[in-house]
Amino acid sequence: MLNKGLHSGDLVMSAAVLCSGNNFSKVKLMANMINLHLPSPSSFTRIQRTYLVPAIEEKWEEHLENVRSELADREIVLLGRSSCTKI
């Protein structure tokens, strides 16, 4: 148990569902067929909101900061459908 009421298996299963891009209800249906425990939909949402999304956002911000520092001294040209913008 990681903290009061949160089991590591629930966290790992919730992370697997979220990061795989799967739909919780479909994964829950499959888990029920093979008698595999998954957290309830409300627990999944709470785990996602409390732990997973903040951790993913933190890593994403770190990644963006690394990319920005690598490109800080370069001229970058972004191309789009109808325009070209220099940054």
Short mmCIF file of N, CA and C in Angstrom, two decimals:
data_model
loop_
_atom_site.label_atom_id
_atom_site.label_comp_id
_atom_site.label_asym_id
_atom_site.label_seq_id
_atom_site.Cartn_x
_atom_site.Cartn_y
_atom_site.Cartn_z
N MET A 1 0.84 -1.17 0.00
CA MET A 1 0.00 0.00 0.00
C MET A 1 0.89 1.24 0.00
N LEU A 2 0.63 2.16 -0.92
CA LEU A 2 1.45 3.36 -1.04
C LEU A 2 1.10 4.39 0.03
N ASN A 3 -0.17 4.66 0.22
CA ASN A 3 -0.64 5.51 1.30
C ASN A 3 -2.02 5.03 1.68
N LYS A 4 -2.64 5.67 2.63
CA LYS A 4 -3.94 5.20 3.12
C LYS A 4 -4.94 5.07 1.97
N GLY A 5 -5.33 3.84 1.70
CA GLY A 5 -6.36 3.60 0.70
C GLY A 5 -5.88 3.45 -0.73
N LEU A 6 -4.59 3.65 -1.01
CA LEU A 6 -4.09 3.51 -2.38
C LEU A 6 -3.15 2.32 -2.46
N HIS A 7 -3.54 1.34 -3.25
CA HIS A 7 -2.70 0.16 -3.46
C HIS A 7 -1.86 0.36 -4.72
N SER A 8 -0.66 -0.15 -4.70
CA SER A 8 0.24 0.03 -5.84
C SER A 8 -0.35 -0.60 -7.11
N GLY A 9 -1.06 -1.71 -6.98
CA GLY A 9 -1.67 -2.34 -8.15
C GLY A 9 -2.71 -1.45 -8.79
N ASP A 10 -3.50 -0.74 -7.97
CA ASP A 10 -4.50 0.19 -8.52
C ASP A 10 -3.82 1.32 -9.27
N LEU A 11 -2.72 1.81 -8.71
CA LEU A 11 -1.98 2.90 -9.37
C LEU A 11 -1.39 2.42 -10.70
N VAL A 12 -0.79 1.24 -10.70
CA VAL A 12 -0.17 0.71 -11.92
C VAL A 12 -1.22 0.42 -12.98
N MET A 13 -2.34 -0.20 -12.59
CA MET A 13 -3.39 -0.50 -13.56
C MET A 13 -4.00 0.79 -14.12
N SER A 14 -4.21 1.78 -13.27
CA SER A 14 -4.75 3.06 -13.74
C SER A 14 -3.78 3.74 -14.70
N ALA A 15 -2.50 3.67 -14.39
CA ALA A 15 -1.49 4.26 -15.27
C ALA A 15 -1.45 3.54 -16.61
N ALA A 16 -1.59 2.23 -16.58
CA ALA A 16 -1.57 1.45 -17.82
C ALA A 16 -2.75 1.81 -18.70
N VAL A 17 -3.93 1.95 -18.10
CA VAL A 17 -5.12 2.32 -18.87
C VAL A 17 -4.94 3.72 -19.46
N LEU A 18 -4.52 4.67 -18.63
CA LEU A 18 -4.36 6.05 -19.09
C LEU A 18 -3.30 6.18 -20.17
N CYS A 19 -2.13 5.63 -19.94
CA CYS A 19 -1.01 5.81 -20.86
C CYS A 19 -1.14 5.00 -22.15
N SER A 20 -1.97 3.98 -22.13
CA SER A 20 -2.18 3.20 -23.35
C SER A 20 -3.21 3.84 -24.26
N GLY A 21 -3.95 4.82 -23.72
CA GLY A 21 -4.98 5.47 -24.51
C GLY A 21 -6.27 4.68 -24.58
N ASN A 22 -6.35 3.63 -23.79
CA ASN A 22 -7.56 2.81 -23.79
C ASN A 22 -8.69 3.49 -23.03
N ASN A 23 -9.89 2.99 -23.24
CA ASN A 23 -11.08 3.46 -22.58
C ASN A 23 -11.26 2.63 -21.30
N PHE A 24 -11.45 3.29 -20.16
CA PHE A 24 -11.55 2.58 -18.88
C PHE A 24 -12.66 1.55 -18.89
N SER A 25 -13.84 1.90 -19.44
CA SER A 25 -14.95 0.94 -19.40
C SER A 25 -14.65 -0.33 -20.17
N LYS A 26 -13.97 -0.20 -21.31
CA LYS A 26 -13.64 -1.39 -22.09
C LYS A 26 -12.60 -2.25 -21.37
N VAL A 27 -11.61 -1.60 -20.76
CA VAL A 27 -10.60 -2.35 -20.02
C VAL A 27 -11.24 -3.01 -18.80
N LYS A 28 -12.15 -2.32 -18.14
CA LYS A 28 -12.86 -2.87 -16.98
C LYS A 28 -13.69 -4.09 -17.40
N LEU A 29 -14.35 -4.01 -18.55
CA LEU A 29 -15.13 -5.14 -19.05
C LEU A 29 -14.23 -6.36 -19.29
N MET A 30 -13.08 -6.12 -19.94
CA MET A 30 -12.13 -7.21 -20.17
C MET A 30 -11.62 -7.79 -18.85
N ALA A 31 -11.31 -6.91 -17.90
CA ALA A 31 -10.80 -7.36 -16.59
C ALA A 31 -11.85 -8.20 -15.87
N ASN A 32 -13.11 -7.80 -15.96
CA ASN A 32 -14.17 -8.58 -15.33
C ASN A 32 -14.26 -9.97 -15.94
N MET A 33 -14.05 -10.07 -17.24
CA MET A 33 -14.14 -11.37 -17.92
C MET A 33 -13.06 -12.34 -17.44
N ILE A 34 -11.90 -11.82 -17.06
CA ILE A 34 -10.82 -12.69 -16.60
C ILE A 34 -10.61 -12.61 -15.09
N ASN A 35 -11.62 -12.01 -14.42
CA ASN A 35 -11.61 -11.90 -12.96
C ASN A 35 -10.37 -11.16 -12.44
N LEU A 36 -10.01 -10.10 -13.12
CA LEU A 36 -8.87 -9.26 -12.73
C LEU A 36 -9.39 -8.00 -12.05
N HIS A 37 -8.82 -7.67 -10.91
CA HIS A 37 -9.27 -6.49 -10.18
C HIS A 37 -8.79 -5.21 -10.85
N LEU A 38 -9.71 -4.28 -11.02
CA LEU A 38 -9.38 -2.91 -11.41
C LEU A 38 -10.09 -2.00 -10.42
N PRO A 39 -9.55 -0.82 -10.19
CA PRO A 39 -10.26 0.10 -9.31
C PRO A 39 -11.61 0.50 -9.93
N SER A 40 -12.49 0.99 -9.11
CA SER A 40 -13.79 1.46 -9.60
C SER A 40 -13.58 2.68 -10.51
N PRO A 41 -14.57 3.02 -11.31
CA PRO A 41 -14.41 4.22 -12.16
C PRO A 41 -14.10 5.48 -11.37
N SER A 42 -14.74 5.65 -10.20
CA SER A 42 -14.46 6.85 -9.39
C SER A 42 -13.04 6.82 -8.83
N SER A 43 -12.58 5.64 -8.42
CA SER A 43 -11.19 5.53 -7.93
C SER A 43 -10.20 5.78 -9.06
N PHE A 44 -10.50 5.25 -10.24
CA PHE A 44 -9.64 5.50 -11.40
C PHE A 44 -9.53 7.00 -11.67
N THR A 45 -10.66 7.69 -11.66
CA THR A 45 -10.67 9.14 -11.90
C THR A 45 -9.87 9.87 -10.83
N ARG A 46 -10.05 9.47 -9.57
CA ARG A 46 -9.32 10.12 -8.47
C ARG A 46 -7.82 9.88 -8.59
N ILE A 47 -7.42 8.64 -8.89
CA ILE A 47 -5.99 8.31 -9.06
C ILE A 47 -5.42 9.10 -10.22
N GLN A 48 -6.17 9.15 -11.31
CA GLN A 48 -5.72 9.89 -12.50
C GLN A 48 -5.53 11.36 -12.16
N ARG A 49 -6.52 11.97 -11.52
CA ARG A 49 -6.47 13.40 -11.21
C ARG A 49 -5.41 13.73 -10.16
N THR A 50 -5.25 12.85 -9.16
CA THR A 50 -4.36 13.14 -8.04
C THR A 50 -2.90 12.82 -8.33
N TYR A 51 -2.64 11.71 -9.03
CA TYR A 51 -1.27 11.25 -9.20
C TYR A 51 -0.78 11.25 -10.64
N LEU A 52 -1.55 10.69 -11.54
CA LEU A 52 -1.05 10.42 -12.89
C LEU A 52 -0.93 11.68 -13.75
N VAL A 53 -2.00 12.45 -13.84
CA VAL A 53 -1.95 13.65 -14.69
C VAL A 53 -0.90 14.64 -14.20
N PRO A 54 -0.83 14.93 -12.88
CA PRO A 54 0.24 15.83 -12.43
C PRO A 54 1.65 15.32 -12.75
N ALA A 55 1.87 14.01 -12.62
CA ALA A 55 3.19 13.45 -12.93
C ALA A 55 3.50 13.57 -14.42
N ILE A 56 2.52 13.30 -15.26
CA ILE A 56 2.71 13.41 -16.71
C ILE A 56 2.96 14.87 -17.10
N GLU A 57 2.18 15.78 -16.53
CA GLU A 57 2.38 17.21 -16.82
C GLU A 57 3.76 17.68 -16.39
N GLU A 58 4.22 17.21 -15.24
CA GLU A 58 5.56 17.60 -14.75
C GLU A 58 6.64 17.11 -15.71
N LYS A 59 6.54 15.86 -16.14
CA LYS A 59 7.52 15.32 -17.08
C LYS A 59 7.46 16.06 -18.42
N TRP A 60 6.26 16.39 -18.88
CA TRP A 60 6.10 17.11 -20.15
C TRP A 60 6.76 18.49 -20.07
N GLU A 61 6.55 19.18 -18.96
CA GLU A 61 7.17 20.50 -18.77
C GLU A 61 8.69 20.39 -18.74
N GLU A 62 9.22 19.36 -18.08
CA GLU A 62 10.67 19.14 -18.07
C GLU A 62 11.18 18.90 -19.49
N HIS A 63 10.46 18.10 -20.25
CA HIS A 63 10.84 17.82 -21.64
C HIS A 63 10.84 19.10 -22.47
N LEU A 64 9.76 19.89 -22.34
CA LEU A 64 9.69 21.15 -23.09
C LEU A 64 10.83 22.09 -22.73
N GLU A 65 11.15 22.16 -21.45
CA GLU A 65 12.24 23.03 -21.01
C GLU A 65 13.57 22.57 -21.60
N ASN A 66 13.80 21.26 -21.65
CA ASN A 66 15.03 20.73 -22.25
C ASN A 66 15.10 21.06 -23.74
N VAL A 67 13.98 20.90 -24.44
CA VAL A 67 13.94 21.22 -25.87
C VAL A 67 14.18 22.71 -26.08
N ARG A 68 13.53 23.53 -25.27
CA ARG A 68 13.70 24.99 -25.40
C ARG A 68 15.15 25.40 -25.16
N SER A 69 15.80 24.81 -24.15
CA SER A 69 17.18 25.20 -23.90
C SER A 69 18.12 24.71 -25.00
N GLU A 70 17.82 23.56 -25.58
CA GLU A 70 18.64 23.08 -26.70
C GLU A 70 18.50 23.98 -27.93
N LEU A 71 17.33 24.56 -28.11
CA LEU A 71 17.07 25.37 -29.31
C LEU A 71 17.15 26.87 -29.05
N ALA A 72 17.53 27.26 -27.85
CA ALA A 72 17.49 28.67 -27.47
C ALA A 72 18.32 29.57 -28.38
N ASP A 73 19.45 29.11 -28.86
CA ASP A 73 20.32 29.97 -29.66
C ASP A 73 20.17 29.74 -31.16
N ARG A 74 19.11 29.07 -31.56
CA ARG A 74 18.88 28.80 -32.98
C ARG A 74 17.68 29.57 -33.49
N GLU A 75 17.71 29.90 -34.76
CA GLU A 75 16.53 30.48 -35.39
C GLU A 75 15.64 29.33 -35.82
N ILE A 76 14.38 29.43 -35.45
CA ILE A 76 13.44 28.34 -35.74
C ILE A 76 12.35 28.88 -36.67
N VAL A 77 12.01 28.10 -37.67
CA VAL A 77 10.94 28.46 -38.59
C VAL A 77 9.84 27.41 -38.44
N LEU A 78 8.64 27.88 -38.11
CA LEU A 78 7.49 26.99 -37.99
C LEU A 78 6.66 27.14 -39.25
N LEU A 79 6.34 26.04 -39.86
CA LEU A 79 5.54 26.05 -41.08
C LEU A 79 4.15 25.55 -40.77
N GLY A 80 3.17 26.20 -41.37
CA GLY A 80 1.79 25.77 -41.23
C GLY A 80 1.17 25.69 -42.61
N ARG A 81 -0.10 25.42 -42.67
CA ARG A 81 -0.79 25.30 -43.93
C ARG A 81 -0.70 26.56 -44.78
N SER A 82 -0.99 27.70 -44.16
CA SER A 82 -1.07 28.90 -44.99
C SER A 82 -0.07 29.98 -44.60
N SER A 83 0.85 29.67 -43.70
CA SER A 83 1.76 30.74 -43.30
C SER A 83 3.11 30.17 -42.87
N CYS A 84 4.04 31.07 -42.76
CA CYS A 84 5.38 30.75 -42.27
C CYS A 84 5.69 31.80 -41.21
N THR A 85 6.02 31.38 -40.02
CA THR A 85 6.28 32.30 -38.94
C THR A 85 7.67 32.06 -38.38
N LYS A 86 8.46 33.13 -38.27
CA LYS A 86 9.78 33.02 -37.63
C LYS A 86 9.65 33.35 -36.16
N ILE A 87 10.35 32.57 -35.36
CA ILE A 87 10.35 32.82 -33.91
C ILE A 87 11.73 33.22 -33.50
#
